[in-house]
mmCIF file of C-alpha atoms in Angstrom:
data_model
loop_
_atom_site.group_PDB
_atom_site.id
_atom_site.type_symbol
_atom_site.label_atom_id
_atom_site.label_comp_id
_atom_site.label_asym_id
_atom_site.label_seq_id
_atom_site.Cartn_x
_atom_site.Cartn_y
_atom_site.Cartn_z
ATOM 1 C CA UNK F 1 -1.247 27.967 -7.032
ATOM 2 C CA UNK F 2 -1.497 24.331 -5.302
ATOM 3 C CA UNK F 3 -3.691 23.371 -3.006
ATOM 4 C CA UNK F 4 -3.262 20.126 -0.613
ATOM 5 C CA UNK F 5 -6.228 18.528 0.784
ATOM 6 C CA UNK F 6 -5.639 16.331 4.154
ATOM 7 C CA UNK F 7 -8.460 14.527 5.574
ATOM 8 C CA UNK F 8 -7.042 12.980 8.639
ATOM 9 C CA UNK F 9 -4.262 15.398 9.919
ATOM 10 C CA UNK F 10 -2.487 14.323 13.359
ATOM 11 C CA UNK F 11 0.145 15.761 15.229
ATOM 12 C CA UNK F 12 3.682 14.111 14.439
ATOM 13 C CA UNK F 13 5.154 13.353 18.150
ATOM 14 C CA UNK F 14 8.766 11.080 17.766
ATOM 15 C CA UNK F 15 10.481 9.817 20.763
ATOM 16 C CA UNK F 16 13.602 8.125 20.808
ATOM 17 C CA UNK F 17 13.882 4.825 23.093
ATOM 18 C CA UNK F 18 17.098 3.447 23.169
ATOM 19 C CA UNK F 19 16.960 -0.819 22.865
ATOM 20 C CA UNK F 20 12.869 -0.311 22.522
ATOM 21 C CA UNK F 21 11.061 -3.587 24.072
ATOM 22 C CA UNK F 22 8.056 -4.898 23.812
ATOM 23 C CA UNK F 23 5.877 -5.669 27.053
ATOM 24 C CA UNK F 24 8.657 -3.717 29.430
ATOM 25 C CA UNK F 25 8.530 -0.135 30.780
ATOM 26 C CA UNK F 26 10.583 2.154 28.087
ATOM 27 C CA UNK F 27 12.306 5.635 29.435
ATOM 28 C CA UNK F 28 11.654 7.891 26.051
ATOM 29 C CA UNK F 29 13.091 11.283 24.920
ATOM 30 C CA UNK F 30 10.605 13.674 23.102
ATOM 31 C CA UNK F 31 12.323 14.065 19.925
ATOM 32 C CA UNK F 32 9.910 16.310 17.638
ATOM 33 C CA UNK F 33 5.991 17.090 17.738
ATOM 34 C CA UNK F 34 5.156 18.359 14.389
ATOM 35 C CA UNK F 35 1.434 19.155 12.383
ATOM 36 C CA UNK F 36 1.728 16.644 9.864
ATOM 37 C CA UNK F 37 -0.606 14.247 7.612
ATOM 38 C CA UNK F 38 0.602 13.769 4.213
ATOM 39 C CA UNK F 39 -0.629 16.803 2.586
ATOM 40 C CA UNK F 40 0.258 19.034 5.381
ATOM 41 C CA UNK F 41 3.710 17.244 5.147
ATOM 42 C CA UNK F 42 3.733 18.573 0.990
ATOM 43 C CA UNK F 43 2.138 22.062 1.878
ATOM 44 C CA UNK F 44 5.385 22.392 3.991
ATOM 45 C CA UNK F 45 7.578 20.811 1.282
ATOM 46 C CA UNK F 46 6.216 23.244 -1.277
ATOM 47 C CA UNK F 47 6.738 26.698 0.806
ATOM 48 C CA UNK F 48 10.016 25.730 1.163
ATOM 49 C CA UNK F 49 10.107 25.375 -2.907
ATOM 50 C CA UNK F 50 9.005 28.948 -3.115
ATOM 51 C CA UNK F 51 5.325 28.054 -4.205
ATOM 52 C CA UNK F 52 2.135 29.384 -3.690
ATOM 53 C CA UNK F 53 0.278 26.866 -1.558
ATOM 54 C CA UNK F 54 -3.433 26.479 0.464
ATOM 55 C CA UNK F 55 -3.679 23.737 2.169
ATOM 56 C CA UNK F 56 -7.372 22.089 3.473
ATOM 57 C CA UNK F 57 -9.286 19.098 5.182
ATOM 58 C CA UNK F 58 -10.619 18.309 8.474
ATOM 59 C CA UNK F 59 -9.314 19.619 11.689
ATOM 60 C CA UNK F 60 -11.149 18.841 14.988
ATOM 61 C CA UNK F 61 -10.417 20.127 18.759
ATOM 62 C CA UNK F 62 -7.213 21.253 20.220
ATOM 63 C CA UNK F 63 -5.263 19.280 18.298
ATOM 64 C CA UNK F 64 -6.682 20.950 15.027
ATOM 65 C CA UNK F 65 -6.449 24.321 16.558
ATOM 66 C CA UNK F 66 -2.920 24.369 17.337
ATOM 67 C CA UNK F 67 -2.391 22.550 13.380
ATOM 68 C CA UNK F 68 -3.980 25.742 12.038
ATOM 69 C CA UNK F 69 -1.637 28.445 14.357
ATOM 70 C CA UNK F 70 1.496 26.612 13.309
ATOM 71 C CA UNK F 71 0.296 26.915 9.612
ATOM 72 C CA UNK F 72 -0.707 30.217 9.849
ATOM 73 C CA UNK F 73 2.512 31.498 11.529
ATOM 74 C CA UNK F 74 4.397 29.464 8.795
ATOM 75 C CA UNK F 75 2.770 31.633 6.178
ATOM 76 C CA UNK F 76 1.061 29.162 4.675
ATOM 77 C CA UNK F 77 -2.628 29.457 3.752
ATOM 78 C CA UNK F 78 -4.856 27.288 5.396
ATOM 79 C CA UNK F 79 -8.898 26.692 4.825
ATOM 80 C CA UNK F 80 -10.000 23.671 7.151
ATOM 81 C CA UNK F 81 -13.391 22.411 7.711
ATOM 82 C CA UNK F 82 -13.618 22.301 11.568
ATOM 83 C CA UNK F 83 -15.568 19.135 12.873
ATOM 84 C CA UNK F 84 -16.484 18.042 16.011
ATOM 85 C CA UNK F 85 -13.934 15.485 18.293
ATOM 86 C CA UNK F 86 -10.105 15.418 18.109
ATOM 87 C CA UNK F 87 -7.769 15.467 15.623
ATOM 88 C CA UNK F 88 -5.262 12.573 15.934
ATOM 89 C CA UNK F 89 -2.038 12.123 17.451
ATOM 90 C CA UNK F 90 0.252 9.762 15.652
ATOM 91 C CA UNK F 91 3.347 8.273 17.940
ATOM 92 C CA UNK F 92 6.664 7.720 16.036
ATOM 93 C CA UNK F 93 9.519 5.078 18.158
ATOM 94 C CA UNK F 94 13.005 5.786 17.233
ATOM 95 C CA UNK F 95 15.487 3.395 18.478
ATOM 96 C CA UNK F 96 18.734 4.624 17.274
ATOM 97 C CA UNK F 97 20.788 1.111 19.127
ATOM 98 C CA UNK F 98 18.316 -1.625 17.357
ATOM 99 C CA UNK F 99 17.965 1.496 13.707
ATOM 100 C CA UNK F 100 14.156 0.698 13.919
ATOM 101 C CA UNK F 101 11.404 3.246 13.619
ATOM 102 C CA UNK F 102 8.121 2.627 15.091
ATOM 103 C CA UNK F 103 4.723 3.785 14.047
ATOM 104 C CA UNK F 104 1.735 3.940 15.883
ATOM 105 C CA UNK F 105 -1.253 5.690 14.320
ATOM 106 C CA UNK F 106 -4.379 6.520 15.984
ATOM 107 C CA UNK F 107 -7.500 6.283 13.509
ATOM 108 C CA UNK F 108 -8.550 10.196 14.180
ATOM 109 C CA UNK F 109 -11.947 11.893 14.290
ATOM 110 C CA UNK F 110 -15.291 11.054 12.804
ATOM 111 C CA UNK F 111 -16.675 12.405 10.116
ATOM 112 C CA UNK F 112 -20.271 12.861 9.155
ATOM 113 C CA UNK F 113 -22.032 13.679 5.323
ATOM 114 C CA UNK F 114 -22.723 17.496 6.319
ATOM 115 C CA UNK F 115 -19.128 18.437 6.601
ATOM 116 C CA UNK F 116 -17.794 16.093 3.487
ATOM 117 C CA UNK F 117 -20.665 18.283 1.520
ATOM 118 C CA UNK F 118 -18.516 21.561 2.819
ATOM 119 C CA UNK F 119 -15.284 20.108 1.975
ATOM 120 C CA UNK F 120 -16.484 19.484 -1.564
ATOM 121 C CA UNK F 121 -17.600 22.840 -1.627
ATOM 122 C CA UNK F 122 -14.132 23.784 -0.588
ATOM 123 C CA UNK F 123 -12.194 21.344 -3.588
ATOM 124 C CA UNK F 124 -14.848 23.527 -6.331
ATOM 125 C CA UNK F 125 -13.633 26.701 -5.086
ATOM 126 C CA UNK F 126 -9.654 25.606 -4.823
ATOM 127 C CA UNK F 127 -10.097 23.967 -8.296
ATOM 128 C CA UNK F 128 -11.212 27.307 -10.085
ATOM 129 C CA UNK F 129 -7.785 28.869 -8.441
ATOM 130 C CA UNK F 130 -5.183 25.768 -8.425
ATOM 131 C CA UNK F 131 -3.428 24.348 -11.005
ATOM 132 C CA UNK F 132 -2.969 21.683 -9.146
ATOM 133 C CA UNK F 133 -4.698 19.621 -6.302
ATOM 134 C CA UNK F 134 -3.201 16.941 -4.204
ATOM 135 C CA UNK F 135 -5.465 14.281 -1.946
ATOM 136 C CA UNK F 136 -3.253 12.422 0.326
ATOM 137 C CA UNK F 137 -3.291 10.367 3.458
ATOM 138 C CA UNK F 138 -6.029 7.912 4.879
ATOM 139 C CA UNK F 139 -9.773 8.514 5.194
ATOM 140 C CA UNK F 140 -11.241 9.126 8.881
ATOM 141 C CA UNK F 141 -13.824 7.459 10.110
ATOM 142 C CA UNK F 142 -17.175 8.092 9.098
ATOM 143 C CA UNK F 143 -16.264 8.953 5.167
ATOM 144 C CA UNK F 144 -17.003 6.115 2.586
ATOM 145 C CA UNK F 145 -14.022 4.448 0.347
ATOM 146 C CA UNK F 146 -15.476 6.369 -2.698
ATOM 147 C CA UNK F 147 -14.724 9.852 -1.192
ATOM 148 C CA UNK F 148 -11.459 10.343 -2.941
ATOM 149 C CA UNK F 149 -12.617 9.392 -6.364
ATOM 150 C CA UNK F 150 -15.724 12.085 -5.904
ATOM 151 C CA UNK F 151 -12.964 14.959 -4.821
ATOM 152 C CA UNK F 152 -10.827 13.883 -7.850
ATOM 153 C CA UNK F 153 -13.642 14.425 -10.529
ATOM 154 C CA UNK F 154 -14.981 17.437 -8.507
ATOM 155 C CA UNK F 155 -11.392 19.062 -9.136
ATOM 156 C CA UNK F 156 -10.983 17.922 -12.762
ATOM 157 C CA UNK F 157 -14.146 19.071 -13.847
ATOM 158 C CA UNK F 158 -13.055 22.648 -12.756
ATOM 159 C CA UNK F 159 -9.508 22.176 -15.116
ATOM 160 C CA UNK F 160 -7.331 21.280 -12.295
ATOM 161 C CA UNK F 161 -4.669 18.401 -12.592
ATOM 162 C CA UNK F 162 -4.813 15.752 -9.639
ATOM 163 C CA UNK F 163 -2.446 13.997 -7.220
ATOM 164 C CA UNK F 164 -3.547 11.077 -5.316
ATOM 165 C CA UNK F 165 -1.612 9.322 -2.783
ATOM 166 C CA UNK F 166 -3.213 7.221 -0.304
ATOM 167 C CA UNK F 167 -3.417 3.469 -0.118
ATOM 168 C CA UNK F 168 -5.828 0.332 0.352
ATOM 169 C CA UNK F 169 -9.316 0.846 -0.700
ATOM 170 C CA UNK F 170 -9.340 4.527 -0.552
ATOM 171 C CA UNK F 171 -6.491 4.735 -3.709
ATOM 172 C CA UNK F 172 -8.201 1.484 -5.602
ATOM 173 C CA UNK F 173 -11.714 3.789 -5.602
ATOM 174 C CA UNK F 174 -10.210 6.857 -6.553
ATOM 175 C CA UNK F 175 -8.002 5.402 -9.587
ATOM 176 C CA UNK F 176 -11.785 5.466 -11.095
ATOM 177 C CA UNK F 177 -11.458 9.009 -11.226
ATOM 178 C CA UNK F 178 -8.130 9.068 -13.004
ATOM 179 C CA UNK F 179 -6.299 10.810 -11.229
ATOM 180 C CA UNK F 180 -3.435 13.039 -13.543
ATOM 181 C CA UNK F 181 -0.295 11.046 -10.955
ATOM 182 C CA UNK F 182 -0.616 8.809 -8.343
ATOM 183 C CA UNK F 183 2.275 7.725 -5.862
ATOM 184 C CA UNK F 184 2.079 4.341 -4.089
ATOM 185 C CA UNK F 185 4.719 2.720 -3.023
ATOM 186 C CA UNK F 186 6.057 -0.646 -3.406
ATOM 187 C CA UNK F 187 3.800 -2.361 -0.582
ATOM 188 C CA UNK F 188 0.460 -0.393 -1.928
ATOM 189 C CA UNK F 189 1.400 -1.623 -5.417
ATOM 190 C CA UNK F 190 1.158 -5.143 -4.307
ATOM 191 C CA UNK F 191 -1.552 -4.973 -1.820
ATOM 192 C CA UNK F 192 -3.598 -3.129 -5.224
ATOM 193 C CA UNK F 193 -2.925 -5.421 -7.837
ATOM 194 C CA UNK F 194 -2.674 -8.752 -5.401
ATOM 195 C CA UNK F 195 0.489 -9.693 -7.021
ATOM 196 C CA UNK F 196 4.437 -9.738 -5.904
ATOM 197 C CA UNK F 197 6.449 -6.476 -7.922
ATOM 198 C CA UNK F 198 10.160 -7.381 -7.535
ATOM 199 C CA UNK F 199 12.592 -7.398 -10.124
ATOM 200 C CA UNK F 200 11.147 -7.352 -13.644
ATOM 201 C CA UNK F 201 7.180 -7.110 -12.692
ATOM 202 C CA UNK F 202 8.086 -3.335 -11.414
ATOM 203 C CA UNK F 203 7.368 -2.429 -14.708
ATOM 204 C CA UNK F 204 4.554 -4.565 -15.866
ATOM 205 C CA UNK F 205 2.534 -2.805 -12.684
ATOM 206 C CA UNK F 206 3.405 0.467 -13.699
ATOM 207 C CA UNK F 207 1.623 -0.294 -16.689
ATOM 208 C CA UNK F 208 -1.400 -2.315 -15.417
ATOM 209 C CA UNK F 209 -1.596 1.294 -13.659
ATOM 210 C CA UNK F 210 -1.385 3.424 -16.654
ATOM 211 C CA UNK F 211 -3.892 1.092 -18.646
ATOM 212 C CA UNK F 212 -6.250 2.138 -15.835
ATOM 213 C CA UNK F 213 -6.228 5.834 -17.385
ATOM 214 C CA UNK F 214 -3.519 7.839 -15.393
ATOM 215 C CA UNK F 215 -0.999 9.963 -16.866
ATOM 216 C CA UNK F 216 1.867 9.282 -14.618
ATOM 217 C CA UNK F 217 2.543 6.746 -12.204
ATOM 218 C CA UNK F 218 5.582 6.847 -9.635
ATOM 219 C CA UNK F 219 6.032 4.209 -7.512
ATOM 220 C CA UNK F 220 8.498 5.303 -4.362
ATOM 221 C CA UNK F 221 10.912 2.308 -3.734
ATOM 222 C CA UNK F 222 12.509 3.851 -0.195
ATOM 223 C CA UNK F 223 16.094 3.884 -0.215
ATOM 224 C CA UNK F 224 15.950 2.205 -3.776
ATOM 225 C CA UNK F 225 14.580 5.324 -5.105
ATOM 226 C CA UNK F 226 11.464 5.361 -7.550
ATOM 227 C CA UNK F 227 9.938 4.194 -10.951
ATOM 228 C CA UNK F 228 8.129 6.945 -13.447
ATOM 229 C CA UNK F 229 5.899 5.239 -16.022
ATOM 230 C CA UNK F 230 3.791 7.650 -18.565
ATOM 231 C CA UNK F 231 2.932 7.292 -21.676
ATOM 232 C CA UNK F 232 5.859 7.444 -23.370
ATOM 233 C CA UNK F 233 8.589 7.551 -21.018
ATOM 234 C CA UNK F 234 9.948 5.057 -17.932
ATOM 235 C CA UNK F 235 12.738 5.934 -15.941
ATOM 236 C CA UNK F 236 14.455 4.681 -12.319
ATOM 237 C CA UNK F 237 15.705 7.216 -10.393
ATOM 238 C CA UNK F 238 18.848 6.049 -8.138
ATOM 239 C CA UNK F 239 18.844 7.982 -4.777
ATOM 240 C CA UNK F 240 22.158 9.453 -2.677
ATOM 241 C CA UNK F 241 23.105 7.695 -0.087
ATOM 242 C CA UNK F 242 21.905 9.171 2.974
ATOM 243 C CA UNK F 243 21.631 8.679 6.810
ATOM 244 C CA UNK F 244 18.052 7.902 7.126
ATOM 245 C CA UNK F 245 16.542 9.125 10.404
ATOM 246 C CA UNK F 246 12.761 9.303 9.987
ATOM 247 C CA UNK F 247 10.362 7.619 7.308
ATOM 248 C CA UNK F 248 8.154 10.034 7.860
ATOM 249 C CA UNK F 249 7.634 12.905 4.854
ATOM 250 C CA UNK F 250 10.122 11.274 2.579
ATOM 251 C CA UNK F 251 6.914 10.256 -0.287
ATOM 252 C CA UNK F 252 5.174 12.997 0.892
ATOM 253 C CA UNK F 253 8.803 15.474 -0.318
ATOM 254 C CA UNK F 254 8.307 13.457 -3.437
ATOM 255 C CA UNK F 255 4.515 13.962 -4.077
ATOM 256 C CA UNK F 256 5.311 17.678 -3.359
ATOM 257 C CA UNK F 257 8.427 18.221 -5.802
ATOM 258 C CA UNK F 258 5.387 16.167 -8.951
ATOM 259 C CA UNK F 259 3.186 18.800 -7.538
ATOM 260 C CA UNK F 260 5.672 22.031 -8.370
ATOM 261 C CA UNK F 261 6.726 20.077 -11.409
ATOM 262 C CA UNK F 262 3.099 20.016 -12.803
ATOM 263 C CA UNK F 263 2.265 23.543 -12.369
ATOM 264 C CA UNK F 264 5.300 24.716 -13.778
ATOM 265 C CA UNK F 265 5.519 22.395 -16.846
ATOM 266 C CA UNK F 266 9.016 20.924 -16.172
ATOM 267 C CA UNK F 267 10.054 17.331 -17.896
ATOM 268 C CA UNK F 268 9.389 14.296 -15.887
ATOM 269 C CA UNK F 269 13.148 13.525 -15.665
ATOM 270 C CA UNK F 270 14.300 16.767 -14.232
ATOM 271 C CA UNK F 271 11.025 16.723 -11.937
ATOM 272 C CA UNK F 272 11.895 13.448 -10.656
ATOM 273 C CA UNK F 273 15.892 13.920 -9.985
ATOM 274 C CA UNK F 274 14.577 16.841 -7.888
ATOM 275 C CA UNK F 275 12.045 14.633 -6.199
ATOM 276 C CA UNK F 276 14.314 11.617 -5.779
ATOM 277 C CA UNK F 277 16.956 14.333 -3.886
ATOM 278 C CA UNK F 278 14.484 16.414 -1.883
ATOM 279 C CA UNK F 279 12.706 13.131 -0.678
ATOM 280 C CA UNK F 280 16.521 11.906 0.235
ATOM 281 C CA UNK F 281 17.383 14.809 2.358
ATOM 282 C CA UNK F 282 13.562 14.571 4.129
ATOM 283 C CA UNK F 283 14.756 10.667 5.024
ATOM 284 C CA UNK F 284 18.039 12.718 6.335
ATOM 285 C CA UNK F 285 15.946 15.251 8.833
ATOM 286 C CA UNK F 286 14.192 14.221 11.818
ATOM 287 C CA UNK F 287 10.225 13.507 12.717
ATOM 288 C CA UNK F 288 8.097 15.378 10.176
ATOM 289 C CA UNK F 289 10.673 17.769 9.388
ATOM 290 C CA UNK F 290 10.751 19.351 6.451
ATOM 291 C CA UNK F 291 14.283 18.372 4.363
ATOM 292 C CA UNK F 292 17.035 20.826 3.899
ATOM 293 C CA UNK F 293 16.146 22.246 0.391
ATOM 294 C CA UNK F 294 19.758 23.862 -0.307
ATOM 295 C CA UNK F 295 21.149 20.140 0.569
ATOM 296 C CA UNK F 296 18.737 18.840 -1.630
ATOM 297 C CA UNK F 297 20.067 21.035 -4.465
ATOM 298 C CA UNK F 298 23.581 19.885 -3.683
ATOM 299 C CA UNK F 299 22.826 16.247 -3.763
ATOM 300 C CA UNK F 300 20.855 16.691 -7.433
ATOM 301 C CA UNK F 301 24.130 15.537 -9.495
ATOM 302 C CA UNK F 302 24.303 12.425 -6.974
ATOM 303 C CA UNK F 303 20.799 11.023 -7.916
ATOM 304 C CA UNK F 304 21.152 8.878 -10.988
ATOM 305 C CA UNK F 305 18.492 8.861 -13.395
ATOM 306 C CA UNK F 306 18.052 5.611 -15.939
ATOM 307 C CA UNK F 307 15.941 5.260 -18.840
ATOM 308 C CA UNK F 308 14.720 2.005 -19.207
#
């Protein structure tokens, strides 16, 4: 089994503005309003995959309560930690004239020491049953930049095998847990080692990262596709080209696909084609939506895989 852990959830709502301005009144369409944050997004991914999945966190008020009914009527296990306040609401612009996408995130509820203690509590049990354990998405308030790296060894000292994928402070704390994978992406890579990645220095931070103690490193490059570094292997995966209609879920597809690939032993290279194609047809779909799996599977011989 895999269990995803989500400590600031939101609900997904997209609208679609047409020439979105600035400053000026904007007539929107309500596109999609989906339960999301990232490891809800890879809980969804990984149903679809056919795997066993519980997914956990912190859910808060109405918000939280109609997260937990959609899971639940989706089939897919879900053990929250209720805390006081409101789960967030993040807004997503589409403008399909101008091809931007928006984001506005709100920073979602507080949380205090006495329900972090439960949620550990929660991580111990899932780690005696998972083989593996992902931590994704930002930290609430209220929850120190360490809490990541305490989850991480919590899991791992129970035999499970770790994803993290989060950014800023929150993934530079928890690399001291060494994580098994992590997945930033191109913009986290540079923000964490202070340093421009283009071209030829892709590689050298991939293995700054693995010097650190990780296993695997993937580093999500958008529409460019992805760089795997371990220990003994480095490969670029080459993406499909695809009609990208929402940035949202597209890592978190990818984070899900190194998830199933970990619990079920499968080489990095045939974990990451899959990864690189179900990510691709998650860009395809719209809001939060989970990617078509079955075009996924038909877009695998498109997806180029290099060793370098």
């Amino acid at each position: 089994m895999i269990a995803t852990i989500t400590l600031n959830p939101a609900i997904d709502k997209s609208i679609i503005i047409s020439k979105f301005t600035i400053g000026k009144t904007n007539r929107a369409r309500v596109d999609r309003i989906d339960p999301g944050g990232k490891g809800i997004n890879v809980a969804k991914v990984l149903k679809q995959l056919g795997c066993q999945v519980i997914t956990s966190g912190f859910l808060a008020g109405n918000n939280g309560r109609y997260i937990a009914a959609y899971l639940t009527e989706q089939e897919i296990m879900n053990e929250f930690i209720v805390i006081p306040g409101e789960t967030r609401q993040n807004l997503k612009i589409v403008d399909p004239v101008r091809k931007t996408i928006t984001e506005i995130n709100e920073p979602g509820a507080e949380v205090d020491e006495s329900y972090l203690k439960q949620l550990k509590d929660k991580v111990e049990e899932l780690a005696a049953q998972c083989q593996v354990i992902v931590f994704s998405g930002s930290l609430p308030p209220g929850l120190p930049d360490h809490t990541y790296k305490q989850l991480i060894l919590l899991a791992k000292e129970r035999g499970a095998q770790t994803i993290l994928d989060t950014g800023g402070k929150a993934l530079w704390k928890g690399l001291e847990a060494c994580p098994t994978l992590i997945k930033p992406n191109k913009q986290e890579v540079e923000e964490l080692l202070q340093m421009e990645v283009g071209g030829g220095k892709l590689l050298d931070a991939a293995d700054h990262l693995l010097n650190l103690g990780l296993d695997i490193v993937v580093i999500s490059l958008g529409a460019e596709g992805a760089l795997l570094a371990s220990g003994n292997q480095k490969l670029r995966a080459h993406p499909p080209a695809v009609e990208a209609n929402s940035t949202v879920g597209a890592g978190d597809a990818m984070v899900a696909v190194f998830a199933y690939g970990l619990e079920r032993g499968l080489p990095l290279a045939e974990t990451l084609r899959l990864a690189t194609a179900v990510s691709a047809a998650t860009a395809a779909a719209h809001g939060s939506e989970v990617g078509d799996i079955e075009l996924a599977k038909n877009m695998l011989h498109e997806v180029k895989i290099q060793e370098i």
